Amino acid sequence: MWVAPGRVNIIGEHTDYNDGFVLPIALPLVMECRAGVRADTKVRVVSAQRPDEPVLVEVADLVAQRDRVPGWSRYPLGVVAEFVRRGHAVGGVELELDGAVPIGAGLSSSAALSCAVAIALRDLFAPTVTDRELIEFARAAENDYVGAPTGLLDQSASILCTAGHALFLDVRRFVEDGVDADVNTGAHEQIPFDLARFGLELLVIDTGQPHEHVDGGYAERRAQCEAAAAELGVAALRDVDSVAALDRIADEVLRRRARHVVTENARVLTVAQRLRDGADPRAVGPILTAGHASLRDDFEVSTPALDAAVDAAIAAGAHGARMVGGGFGGSVIALIDRAQTDAVVAAVRNRFADAGFAEPRTFVVGPAAGAHRAD
């Protein structure tokens, strides 16, 4: 069995596909892949969540059959197809999937699933594949086989994160420099993130409103960012070093989209430096809240339920709170004193009840290990 974790970003949403900076942690919640070699040349996939929908496809027919297999199965099958496309001799394989990462909660369940399958296939068929290549395989599977226009963040977090640390990732350098993902470089760095030492916890609030990357909203934001960069004459919004430079963008919507990315990159760099310096994490709380305001107002990917969770957590004493993931639903994180956990949870639930929202799911998380073989 191989496992890969979901993730939450401490800070850094919608910056990865703009060649920017991100700061995720891996969750203690994982997707599981039990895998074994078959005697034939078929891939069989079965999910504990869909026990009545096993899928059986010839390895050689994976591309031709893409539109005929159920949508959920395209994530694992896409990873197999990507190994084959890149010249690895993958034979018949049995894939049994299960996991605890909530689906549609903005916690990267799909990337965790893809990465669990990828690491299993590497161990079974292609042991020389590097971690960096695994990240590319998993992302390409989601982009090309599933049709989800994700960036590099989710897969990098699932593969590279380590227990007790946040992962600082400079996406452009990581991609362009071809750095080795198995060692720390300027492109990626493990930064200690010990909340317990300061009496803190990170609370995840799952609103129960699922989001999907395979929809118009996420792709539209990517296109708007690309249009803003083109208008400014830069390769990506990562190259814009001040908000004042955005005045050259004529369209007000594109200007706001770009403003989120520019200010969010700055927030990532500030939070990463404060954590490197060993500062009390309470100091980054207001930066998290500012990130939510930017996602809500400039990037317009929040929802009334996400806003209610943030507002209720802050009112109940959280040091900072913000939505996580691509938006349009999903989850919120709140940085809280351990002694205030029950009070914050109660406040959020009361706010949801008053607003007529379904009761949210809440759980405390800490930085966990990345993908690995579990038995």
Tab-separated table of C-alpha atoms in Angstrom, residues 132-368:
chain	number	residue	atom	x	y	z
A	132	ARG	CA	10.363	15.768	-9.467
A	133	GLU	CA	9.243	13.570	-12.349
A	134	LEU	CA	6.453	12.102	-10.211
A	135	ILE	CA	5.124	15.604	-9.650
A	136	GLU	CA	5.112	16.246	-13.383
A	137	PHE	CA	3.462	12.886	-14.124
A	138	ALA	CA	0.665	13.536	-11.629
A	139	ARG	CA	0.068	17.083	-12.825
A	140	ALA	CA	0.059	16.070	-16.488
A	141	ALA	CA	-2.490	13.357	-15.706
A	142	GLU	CA	-4.846	15.926	-14.184
A	143	ASN	CA	-4.238	18.521	-16.893
A	144	ASP	CA	-4.343	16.309	-19.968
A	145	TYR	CA	-6.294	13.152	-19.101
A	146	VAL	CA	-8.803	14.605	-16.641
A	147	GLY	CA	-8.963	18.096	-18.131
A	148	ALA	CA	-8.401	19.947	-14.843
A	149	PRO	CA	-6.216	23.062	-15.407
A	150	THR	CA	-4.310	22.799	-12.122
A	151	GLY	CA	-0.916	24.283	-11.388
A	152	LEU	CA	2.035	22.554	-9.740
A	153	LEU	CA	1.168	23.276	-6.111
A	154	ASP	CA	-0.990	20.333	-5.123
A	155	GLN	CA	1.219	17.587	-6.505
A	156	SER	CA	4.408	19.223	-5.181
A	157	ALA	CA	2.945	19.445	-1.696
A	158	SER	CA	1.770	15.841	-1.723
A	159	ILE	CA	5.175	14.527	-2.819
A	160	LEU	CA	7.656	16.926	-1.180
A	161	CYS	CA	6.190	17.972	2.184
A	162	THR	CA	7.773	16.622	5.360
A	163	ALA	CA	6.381	16.189	8.858
A	164	GLY	CA	6.678	19.262	11.078
A	165	HIS	CA	7.436	21.630	8.198
A	166	ALA	CA	5.827	23.960	5.704
A	167	LEU	CA	7.122	23.683	2.149
A	168	PHE	CA	8.286	26.928	0.559
A	169	LEU	CA	8.196	26.502	-3.208
A	170	ASP	CA	9.362	28.960	-5.855
A	171	VAL	CA	7.407	27.488	-8.735
A	172	ARG	CA	9.317	29.163	-11.565
A	173	ARG	CA	12.732	28.126	-10.306
A	174	PHE	CA	11.513	24.634	-9.539
A	175	VAL	CA	10.218	24.176	-13.082
A	176	GLU	CA	12.792	26.065	-15.120
A	177	ASP	CA	16.000	25.251	-13.246
A	178	GLY	CA	15.324	21.514	-13.261
A	179	VAL	CA	16.391	21.298	-9.636
A	180	ASP	CA	16.561	17.999	-7.813
A	181	ALA	CA	13.400	17.625	-5.762
A	182	ASP	CA	15.098	15.282	-3.323
A	183	VAL	CA	17.229	18.002	-1.715
A	184	ASN	CA	16.567	21.515	-0.422
A	185	THR	CA	17.460	24.252	-2.887
A	186	GLY	CA	16.531	27.869	-3.316
A	187	ALA	CA	13.553	26.648	-5.308
A	188	HIS	CA	12.098	24.661	-2.424
A	189	GLU	CA	12.782	24.648	1.289
A	190	GLN	CA	11.436	22.888	4.368
A	191	ILE	CA	10.580	25.535	6.992
A	192	PRO	CA	9.847	24.400	10.578
A	193	PHE	CA	6.180	24.908	11.470
A	194	ASP	CA	5.709	23.855	15.098
A	195	LEU	CA	2.348	25.153	16.288
A	196	ALA	CA	2.232	23.000	19.417
A	197	ARG	CA	5.316	24.758	20.794
A	198	PHE	CA	3.322	27.996	20.869
A	199	GLY	CA	0.071	26.492	22.122
A	200	LEU	CA	-1.564	26.883	18.718
A	201	GLU	CA	-3.609	24.703	16.382
A	202	LEU	CA	-4.646	24.907	12.763
A	203	LEU	CA	-8.361	24.282	12.423
A	204	VAL	CA	-9.850	23.206	9.095
A	205	ILE	CA	-13.497	24.122	8.525
A	206	ASP	CA	-15.022	22.169	5.629
A	207	THR	CA	-18.099	24.106	4.524
A	208	GLY	CA	-19.550	21.071	2.782
A	209	GLN	CA	-19.881	23.045	-0.440
A	210	PRO	CA	-17.829	21.075	-2.967
A	211	HIS	CA	-15.684	22.744	-5.569
A	212	GLU	CA	-14.375	21.355	-8.836
A	213	HIS	CA	-11.310	22.330	-10.845
A	214	VAL	CA	-12.940	20.938	-13.977
A	215	ASP	CA	-15.281	23.880	-14.351
A	216	GLY	CA	-15.360	27.363	-15.815
A	217	GLY	CA	-14.436	29.468	-12.786
A	218	TYR	CA	-10.907	28.168	-12.219
A	219	ALA	CA	-10.030	28.161	-15.919
A	220	GLU	CA	-11.440	31.665	-16.280
A	221	ARG	CA	-9.176	32.974	-13.502
A	222	ARG	CA	-6.139	31.432	-15.172
A	223	ALA	CA	-7.062	33.042	-18.486
A	224	GLN	CA	-7.581	36.416	-16.798
A	225	CYS	CA	-4.163	36.215	-15.147
A	226	GLU	CA	-2.550	35.371	-18.484
A	227	ALA	CA	-4.346	38.280	-20.134
A	228	ALA	CA	-3.175	40.667	-17.401
A	229	ALA	CA	0.424	39.487	-17.761
A	230	ALA	CA	0.244	39.944	-21.538
A	231	GLU	CA	-1.069	43.470	-21.147
A	232	LEU	CA	1.851	44.276	-18.848
A	233	GLY	CA	4.331	42.670	-21.228
A	234	VAL	CA	5.650	40.124	-18.721
A	235	ALA	CA	5.931	36.351	-18.924
A	236	ALA	CA	3.837	35.877	-15.778
A	237	LEU	CA	2.406	37.971	-12.958
A	238	ARG	CA	5.259	36.791	-10.761
A	239	ASP	CA	7.375	39.333	-12.653
A	240	VAL	CA	5.335	42.296	-11.373
A	241	ASP	CA	7.071	43.721	-8.317
A	242	SER	CA	4.621	46.426	-7.228
A	243	VAL	CA	0.898	47.088	-7.124
A	244	ALA	CA	1.513	50.490	-8.693
A	245	ALA	CA	2.633	48.783	-11.912
A	246	LEU	CA	-0.872	47.380	-12.306
A	247	ASP	CA	-2.265	50.826	-13.126
A	248	ARG	CA	-1.280	50.114	-16.723
A	249	ILE	CA	-3.980	47.445	-16.986
A	250	ALA	CA	-7.027	49.107	-18.526
A	251	ASP	CA	-9.646	46.518	-17.584
A	252	GLU	CA	-10.713	46.860	-13.943
A	253	VAL	CA	-11.446	43.141	-13.504
A	254	LEU	CA	-8.071	42.091	-14.883
A	255	ARG	CA	-6.404	44.691	-12.681
A	256	ARG	CA	-8.024	43.223	-9.563
A	257	ARG	CA	-7.102	39.670	-10.545
A	258	ALA	CA	-3.491	40.719	-10.997
A	259	ARG	CA	-3.517	42.660	-7.714
A	260	HIS	CA	-4.433	39.497	-5.826
A	261	VAL	CA	-1.531	37.566	-7.343
A	262	VAL	CA	1.023	40.327	-6.734
A	263	THR	CA	-0.025	40.887	-3.127
A	264	GLU	CA	-0.385	37.156	-2.442
A	265	ASN	CA	3.167	36.505	-3.594
A	266	ALA	CA	4.323	39.195	-1.182
A	267	ARG	CA	2.314	37.591	1.613
A	268	VAL	CA	3.963	34.206	0.972
A	269	LEU	CA	7.445	35.722	1.145
A	270	THR	CA	6.615	37.581	4.359
A	271	VAL	CA	5.119	34.559	6.123
A	272	ALA	CA	7.966	32.283	5.022
A	273	GLN	CA	10.572	34.706	6.356
A	274	ARG	CA	8.813	35.113	9.700
A	275	LEU	CA	8.642	31.350	10.141
A	276	ARG	CA	12.321	31.000	9.177
A	277	ASP	CA	13.148	33.562	11.849
A	278	GLY	CA	11.320	31.498	14.487
A	279	ALA	CA	8.627	34.101	15.106
A	280	ASP	CA	5.505	33.260	17.071
A	281	PRO	CA	3.076	32.066	14.351
A	282	ARG	CA	0.406	34.341	15.831
A	283	ALA	CA	2.236	37.115	13.983
A	284	VAL	CA	1.202	35.693	10.619
A	285	GLY	CA	-2.488	35.499	11.514
A	286	PRO	CA	-3.443	38.940	10.140
A	287	ILE	CA	-1.598	38.096	6.908
A	288	LEU	CA	-3.790	35.027	6.467
A	289	THR	CA	-6.909	37.132	6.968
A	290	ALA	CA	-5.656	39.703	4.465
A	291	GLY	CA	-5.194	36.856	1.998
A	292	HIS	CA	-8.829	35.912	2.402
A	293	ALA	CA	-9.965	39.477	1.778
A	294	SER	CA	-7.923	39.500	-1.423
A	295	LEU	CA	-9.392	36.192	-2.594
A	296	ARG	CA	-12.878	37.464	-1.764
A	297	ASP	CA	-12.689	40.959	-3.216
A	298	ASP	CA	-10.000	40.954	-5.921
A	299	PHE	CA	-10.054	37.346	-7.128
A	300	GLU	CA	-13.738	36.742	-6.372
A	301	VAL	CA	-13.487	33.022	-5.604
A	302	SER	CA	-15.004	33.015	-2.116
A	303	THR	CA	-18.597	32.147	-1.202
A	304	PRO	CA	-21.010	33.290	1.534
A	305	ALA	CA	-20.287	30.110	3.509
A	306	LEU	CA	-16.514	30.576	3.287
A	307	ASP	CA	-16.866	34.228	4.339
A	308	ALA	CA	-19.124	33.247	7.237
A	309	ALA	CA	-16.598	30.692	8.480
A	310	VAL	CA	-13.768	33.236	8.357
A	311	ASP	CA	-15.790	35.974	10.056
A	312	ALA	CA	-17.082	33.673	12.815
A	313	ALA	CA	-13.623	32.255	13.535
A	314	ILE	CA	-12.062	35.725	13.794
A	315	ALA	CA	-14.883	36.978	16.020
A	316	ALA	CA	-14.356	33.973	18.308
A	317	GLY	CA	-10.676	34.732	18.788
A	318	ALA	CA	-8.805	33.162	15.848
A	319	HIS	CA	-5.535	34.961	15.090
A	320	GLY	CA	-6.198	34.636	11.369
A	321	ALA	CA	-8.433	32.734	8.979
A	322	ARG	CA	-8.862	32.337	5.236
A	323	MET	CA	-10.321	30.125	2.550
A	324	VAL	CA	-7.996	27.548	1.025
A	325	GLY	CA	-7.828	25.921	-2.379
A	326	GLY	CA	-9.163	27.083	-5.707
A	327	GLY	CA	-12.346	28.541	-4.253
A	328	PHE	CA	-16.019	28.485	-5.219
A	329	GLY	CA	-16.552	26.232	-2.188
A	330	GLY	CA	-14.351	24.048	-0.042
A	331	SER	CA	-12.671	24.851	3.262
A	332	VAL	CA	-11.288	27.523	5.563
A	333	ILE	CA	-8.267	27.350	7.864
A	334	ALA	CA	-8.141	29.220	11.172
A	335	LEU	CA	-5.033	29.757	13.304
A	336	ILE	CA	-6.228	29.431	16.902
A	337	ASP	CA	-5.043	29.032	20.462
A	338	ARG	CA	-5.407	25.407	21.530
A	339	ALA	CA	-7.540	26.491	24.475
A	340	GLN	CA	-9.992	28.229	22.120
A	341	THR	CA	-10.663	25.336	19.754
A	342	ASP	CA	-14.055	24.384	21.165
A	343	ALA	CA	-15.185	28.011	21.310
A	344	VAL	CA	-14.191	28.674	17.692
A	345	VAL	CA	-15.873	25.497	16.456
A	346	ALA	CA	-19.065	26.385	18.331
A	347	ALA	CA	-19.057	29.921	16.964
A	348	VAL	CA	-18.706	28.708	13.369
A	349	ARG	CA	-21.449	26.127	13.774
A	350	ASN	CA	-23.771	28.709	15.287
A	351	ARG	CA	-23.091	31.134	12.451
A	352	PHE	CA	-23.817	28.431	9.887
A	353	ALA	CA	-27.049	27.455	11.635
A	354	ASP	CA	-28.184	31.083	11.742
A	355	ALA	CA	-27.447	31.459	8.018
A	356	GLY	CA	-29.233	28.246	7.068
A	357	PHE	CA	-26.041	26.494	5.922
A	358	ALA	CA	-25.455	22.785	6.520
A	359	GLU	CA	-23.362	22.002	9.605
A	360	PRO	CA	-19.653	22.230	8.708
A	361	ARG	CA	-17.109	19.518	9.375
A	362	THR	CA	-14.163	20.659	11.495
A	363	PHE	CA	-10.858	19.014	12.359
A	364	VAL	CA	-7.419	20.022	13.620
A	365	VAL	CA	-4.398	19.355	11.409
A	366	GLY	CA	-0.635	19.592	11.636
A	367	PRO	CA	2.152	19.313	9.045
A	368	ALA	CA	2.471	15.649	8.041
